[in-house]
XYZ file of N, CA and C in Angstrom:
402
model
N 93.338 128.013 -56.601
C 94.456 127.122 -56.429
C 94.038 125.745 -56.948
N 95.209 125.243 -58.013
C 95.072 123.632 -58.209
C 95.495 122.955 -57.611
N 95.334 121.776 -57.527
C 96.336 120.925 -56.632
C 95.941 119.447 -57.626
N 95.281 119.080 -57.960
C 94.935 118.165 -59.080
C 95.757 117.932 -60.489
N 96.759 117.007 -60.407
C 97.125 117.228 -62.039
C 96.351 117.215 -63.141
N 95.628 116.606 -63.104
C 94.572 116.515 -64.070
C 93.721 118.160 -64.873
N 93.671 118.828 -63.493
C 93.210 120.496 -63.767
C 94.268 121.165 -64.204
N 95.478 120.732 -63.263
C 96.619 121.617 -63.728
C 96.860 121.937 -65.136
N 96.883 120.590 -65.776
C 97.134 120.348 -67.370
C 95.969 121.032 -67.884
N 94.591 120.723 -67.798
C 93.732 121.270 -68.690
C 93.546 122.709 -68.333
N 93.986 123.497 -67.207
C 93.442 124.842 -66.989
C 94.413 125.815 -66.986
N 95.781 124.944 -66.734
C 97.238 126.132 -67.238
C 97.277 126.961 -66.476
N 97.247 126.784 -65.172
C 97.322 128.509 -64.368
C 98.539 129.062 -65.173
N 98.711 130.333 -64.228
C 99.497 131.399 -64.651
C 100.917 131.225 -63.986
N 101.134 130.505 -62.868
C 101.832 130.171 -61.794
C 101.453 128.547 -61.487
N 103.262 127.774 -61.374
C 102.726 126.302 -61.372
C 104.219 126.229 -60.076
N 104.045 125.560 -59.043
C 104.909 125.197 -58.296
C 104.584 123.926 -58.175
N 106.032 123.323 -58.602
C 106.081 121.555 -58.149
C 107.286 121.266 -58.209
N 107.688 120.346 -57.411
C 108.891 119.612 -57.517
C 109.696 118.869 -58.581
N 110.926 118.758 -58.930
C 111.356 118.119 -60.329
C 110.790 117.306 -60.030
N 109.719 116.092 -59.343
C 109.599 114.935 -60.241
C 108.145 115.413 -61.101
N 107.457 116.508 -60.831
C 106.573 116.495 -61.596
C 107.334 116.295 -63.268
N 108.266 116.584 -63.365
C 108.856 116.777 -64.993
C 108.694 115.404 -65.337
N 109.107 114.581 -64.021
C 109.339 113.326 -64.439
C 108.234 112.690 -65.158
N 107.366 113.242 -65.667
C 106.069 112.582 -65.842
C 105.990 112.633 -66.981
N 106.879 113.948 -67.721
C 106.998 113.786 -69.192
C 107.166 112.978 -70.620
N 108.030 112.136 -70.180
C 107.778 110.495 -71.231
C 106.475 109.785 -71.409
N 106.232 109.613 -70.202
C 104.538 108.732 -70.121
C 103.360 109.469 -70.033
N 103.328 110.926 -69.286
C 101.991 111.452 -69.656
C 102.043 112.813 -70.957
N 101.075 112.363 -71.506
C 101.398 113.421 -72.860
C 100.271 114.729 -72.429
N 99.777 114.815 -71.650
C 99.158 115.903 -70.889
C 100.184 117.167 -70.214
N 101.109 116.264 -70.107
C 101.927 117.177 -69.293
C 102.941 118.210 -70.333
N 102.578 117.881 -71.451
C 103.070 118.800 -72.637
C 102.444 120.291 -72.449
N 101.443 120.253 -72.267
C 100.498 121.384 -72.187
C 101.173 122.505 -70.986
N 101.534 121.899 -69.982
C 101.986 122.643 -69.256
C 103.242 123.702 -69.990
N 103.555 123.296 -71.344
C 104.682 123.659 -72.005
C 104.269 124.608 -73.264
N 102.557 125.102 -73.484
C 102.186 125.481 -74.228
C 101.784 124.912 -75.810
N 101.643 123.584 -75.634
C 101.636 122.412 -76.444
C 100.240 122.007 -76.437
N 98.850 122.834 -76.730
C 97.689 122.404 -76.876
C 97.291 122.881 -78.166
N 95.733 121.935 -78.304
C 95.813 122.300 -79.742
C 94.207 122.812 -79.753
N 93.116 122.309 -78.948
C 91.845 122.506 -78.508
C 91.759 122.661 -77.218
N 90.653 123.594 -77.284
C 89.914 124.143 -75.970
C 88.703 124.023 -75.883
N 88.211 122.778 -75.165
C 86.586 122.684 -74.364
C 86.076 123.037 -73.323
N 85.307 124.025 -73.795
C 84.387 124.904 -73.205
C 84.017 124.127 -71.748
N 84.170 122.401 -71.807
C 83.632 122.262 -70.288
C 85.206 121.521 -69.150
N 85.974 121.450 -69.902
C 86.939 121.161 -69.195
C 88.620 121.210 -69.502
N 88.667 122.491 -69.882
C 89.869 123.150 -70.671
C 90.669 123.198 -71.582
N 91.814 123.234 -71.991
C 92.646 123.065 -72.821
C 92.955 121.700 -73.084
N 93.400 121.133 -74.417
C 93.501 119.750 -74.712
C 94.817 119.872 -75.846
N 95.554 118.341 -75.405
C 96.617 118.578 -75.949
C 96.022 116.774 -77.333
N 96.490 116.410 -78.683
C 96.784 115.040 -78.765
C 96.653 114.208 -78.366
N 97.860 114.112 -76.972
C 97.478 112.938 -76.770
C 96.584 112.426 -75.494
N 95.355 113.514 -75.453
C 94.516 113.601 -74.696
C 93.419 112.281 -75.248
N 93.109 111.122 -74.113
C 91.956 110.369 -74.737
C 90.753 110.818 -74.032
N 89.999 112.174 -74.951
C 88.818 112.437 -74.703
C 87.658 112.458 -76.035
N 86.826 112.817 -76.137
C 85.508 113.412 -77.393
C 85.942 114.745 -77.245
N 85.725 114.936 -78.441
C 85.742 116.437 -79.147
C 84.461 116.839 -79.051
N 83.374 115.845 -78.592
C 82.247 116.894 -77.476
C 81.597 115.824 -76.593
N 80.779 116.882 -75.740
C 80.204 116.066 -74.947
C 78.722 116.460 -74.435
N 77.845 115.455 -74.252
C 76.449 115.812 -74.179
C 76.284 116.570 -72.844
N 74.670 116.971 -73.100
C 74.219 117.638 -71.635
C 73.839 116.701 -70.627
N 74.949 117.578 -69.862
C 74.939 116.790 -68.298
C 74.160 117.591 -66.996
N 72.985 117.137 -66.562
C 72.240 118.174 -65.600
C 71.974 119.471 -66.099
N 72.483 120.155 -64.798
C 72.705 122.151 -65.598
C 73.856 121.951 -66.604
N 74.641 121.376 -66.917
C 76.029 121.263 -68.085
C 75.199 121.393 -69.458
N 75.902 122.503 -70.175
C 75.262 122.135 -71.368
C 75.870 121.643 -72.268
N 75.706 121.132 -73.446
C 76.441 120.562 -74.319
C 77.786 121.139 -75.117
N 79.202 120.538 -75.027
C 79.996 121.029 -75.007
C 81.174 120.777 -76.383
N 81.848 121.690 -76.894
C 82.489 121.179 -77.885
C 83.891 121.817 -77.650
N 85.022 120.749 -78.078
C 86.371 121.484 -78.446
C 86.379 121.897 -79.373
N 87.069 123.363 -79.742
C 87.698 123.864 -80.596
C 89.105 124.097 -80.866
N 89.396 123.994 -82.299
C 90.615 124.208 -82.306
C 91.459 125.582 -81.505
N 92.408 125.691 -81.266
C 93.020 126.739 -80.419
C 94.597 126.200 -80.811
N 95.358 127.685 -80.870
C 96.789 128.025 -81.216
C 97.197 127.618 -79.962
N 98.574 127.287 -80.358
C 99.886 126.723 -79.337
C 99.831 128.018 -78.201
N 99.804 127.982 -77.194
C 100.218 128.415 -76.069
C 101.767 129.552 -75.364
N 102.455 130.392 -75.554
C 103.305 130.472 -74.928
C 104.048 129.677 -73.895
N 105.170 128.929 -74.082
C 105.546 128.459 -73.120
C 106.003 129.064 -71.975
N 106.489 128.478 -70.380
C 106.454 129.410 -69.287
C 107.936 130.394 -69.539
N 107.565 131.955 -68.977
C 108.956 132.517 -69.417
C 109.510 132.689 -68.293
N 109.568 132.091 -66.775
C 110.141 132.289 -66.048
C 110.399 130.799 -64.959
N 111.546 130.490 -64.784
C 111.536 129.033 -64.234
C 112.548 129.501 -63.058
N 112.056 129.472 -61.546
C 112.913 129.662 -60.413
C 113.053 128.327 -59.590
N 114.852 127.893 -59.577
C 115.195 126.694 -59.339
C 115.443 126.763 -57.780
N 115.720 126.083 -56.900
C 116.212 125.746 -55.597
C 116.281 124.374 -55.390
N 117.430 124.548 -54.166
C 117.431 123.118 -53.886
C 118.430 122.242 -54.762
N 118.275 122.277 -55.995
C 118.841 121.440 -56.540
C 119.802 120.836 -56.551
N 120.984 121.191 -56.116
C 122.186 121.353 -55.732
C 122.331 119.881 -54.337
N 120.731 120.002 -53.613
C 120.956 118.649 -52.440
C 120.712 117.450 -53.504
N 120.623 117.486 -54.867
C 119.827 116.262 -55.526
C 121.791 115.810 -55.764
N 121.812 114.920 -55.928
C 123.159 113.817 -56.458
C 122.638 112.585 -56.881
N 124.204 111.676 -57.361
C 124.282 110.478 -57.828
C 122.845 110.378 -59.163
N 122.611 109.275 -59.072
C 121.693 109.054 -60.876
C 120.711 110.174 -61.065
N 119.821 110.427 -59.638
C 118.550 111.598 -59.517
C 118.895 112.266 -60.439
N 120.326 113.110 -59.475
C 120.499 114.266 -60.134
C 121.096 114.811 -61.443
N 121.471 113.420 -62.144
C 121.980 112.999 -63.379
C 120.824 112.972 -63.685
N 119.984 112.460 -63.938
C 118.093 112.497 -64.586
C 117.308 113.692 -64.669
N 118.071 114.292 -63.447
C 117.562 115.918 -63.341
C 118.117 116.890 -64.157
N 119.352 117.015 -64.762
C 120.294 117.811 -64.989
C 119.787 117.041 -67.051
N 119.224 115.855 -67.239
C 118.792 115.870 -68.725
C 117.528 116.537 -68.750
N 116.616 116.397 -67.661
C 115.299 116.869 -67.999
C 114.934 118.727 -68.105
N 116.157 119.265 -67.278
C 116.688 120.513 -67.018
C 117.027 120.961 -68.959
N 117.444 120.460 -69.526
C 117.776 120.158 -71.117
C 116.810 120.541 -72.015
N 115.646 119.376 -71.775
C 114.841 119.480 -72.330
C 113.570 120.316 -71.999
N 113.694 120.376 -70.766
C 112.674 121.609 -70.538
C 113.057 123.129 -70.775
N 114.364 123.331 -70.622
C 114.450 124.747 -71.504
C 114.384 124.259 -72.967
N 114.659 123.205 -73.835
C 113.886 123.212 -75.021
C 112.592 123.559 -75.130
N 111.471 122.822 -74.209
C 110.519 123.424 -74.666
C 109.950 124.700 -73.950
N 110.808 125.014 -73.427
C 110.360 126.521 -73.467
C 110.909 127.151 -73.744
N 111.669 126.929 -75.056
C 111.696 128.050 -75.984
C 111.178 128.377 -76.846
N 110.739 129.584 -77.515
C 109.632 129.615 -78.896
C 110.237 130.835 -79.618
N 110.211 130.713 -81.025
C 110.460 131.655 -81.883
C 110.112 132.939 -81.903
N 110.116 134.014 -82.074
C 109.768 135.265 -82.181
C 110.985 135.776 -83.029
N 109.518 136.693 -84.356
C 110.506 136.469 -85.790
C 112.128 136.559 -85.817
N 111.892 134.869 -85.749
C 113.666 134.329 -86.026
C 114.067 134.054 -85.572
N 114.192 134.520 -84.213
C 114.751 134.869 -83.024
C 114.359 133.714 -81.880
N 114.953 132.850 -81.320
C 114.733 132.003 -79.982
C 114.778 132.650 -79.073
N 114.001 132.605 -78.258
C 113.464 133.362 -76.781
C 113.681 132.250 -75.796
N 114.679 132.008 -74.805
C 114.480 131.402 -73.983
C 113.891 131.974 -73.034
N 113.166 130.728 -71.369
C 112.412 131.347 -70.483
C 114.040 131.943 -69.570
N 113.720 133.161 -68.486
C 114.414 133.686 -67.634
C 115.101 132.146 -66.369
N 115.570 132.349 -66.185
C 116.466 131.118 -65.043
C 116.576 131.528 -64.191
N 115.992 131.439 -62.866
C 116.338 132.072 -61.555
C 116.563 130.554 -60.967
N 117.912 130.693 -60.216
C 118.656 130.003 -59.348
C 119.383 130.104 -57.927
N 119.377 129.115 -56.984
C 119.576 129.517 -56.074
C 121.491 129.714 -55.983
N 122.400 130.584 -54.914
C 124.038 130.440 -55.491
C 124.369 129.011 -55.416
N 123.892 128.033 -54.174
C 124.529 127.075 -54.143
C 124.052 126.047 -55.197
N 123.157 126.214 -56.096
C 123.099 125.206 -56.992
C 124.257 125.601 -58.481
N 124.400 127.229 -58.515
C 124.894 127.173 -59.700
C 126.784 127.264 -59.404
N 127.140 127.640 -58.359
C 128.206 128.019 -58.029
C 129.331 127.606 -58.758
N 128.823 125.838 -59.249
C 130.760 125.367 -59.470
C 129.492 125.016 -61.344
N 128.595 125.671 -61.550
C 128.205 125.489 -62.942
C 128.918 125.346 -64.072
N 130.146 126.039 -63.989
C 131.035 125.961 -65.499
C 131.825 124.820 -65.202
N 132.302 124.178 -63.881
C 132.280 122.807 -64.058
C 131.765 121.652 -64.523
């Protein structure tokens, strides 16, 4: 289990639970791309790395640590399954801020497969989607 953003981003579990404001973090931290399958190197001593990561592309031996290098590494799958709740108690500007970032995060999780856009699956709770085509 993570609980650290900092790990979260570089180690990508398989399973990520957080609240919409973690999204909120998306403008200002460019780490948090990764969570979206948006890395480009992987170091051997402290995980996946996206751009606009300010780290070295290596790093010396530390104690038992041995000397470490990023390598390049392919884009990531983005997540294919996003289960919403709650949302529905968010209103007024929040939930206006919520309902753009909702936008752009199924943008980036969508990815091509030949030709073809794959969005992730949407699980929702009834009372958030109920009056949706409104």
């Amino acid at each position: 289990m993570l609980v650290v953003d900092e790990e979260i981003s570089r180690l990508l579990p398989a399973l990520l639970i957080a609240t919409v404001d973690k999204f909120a973090q998306l403008p200002w931290k460019g780490a948090t791309q990764m969570l979206f399958g948006q890395a480009d190197k992987y170091c051997d001593r402290h995980g996946f790395r996206s751009p606009d990561l300010e780290d070295s592309d290596s790093h010396p031996k530390v104690g038992n640590l041995p000397r470490a290098y990023s390598t390049p590494h392919a884009s990531l799958r983005p997540p294919d399954l996003i289960i919403q709740d709650e949302l529905h108690l968010i209103a007024g500007p929040l939930g206006t801020l919520v309902g753009l970032y909702e936008t752009a995060i199924d943008h980036l999780c969508t990815w091509m497969v030949g030709g073809q856009a794959v969005r992730p699956k949407v699980i929702a709770a009834t009372a958030t989607i109920r009056r949706a085509s409104d």
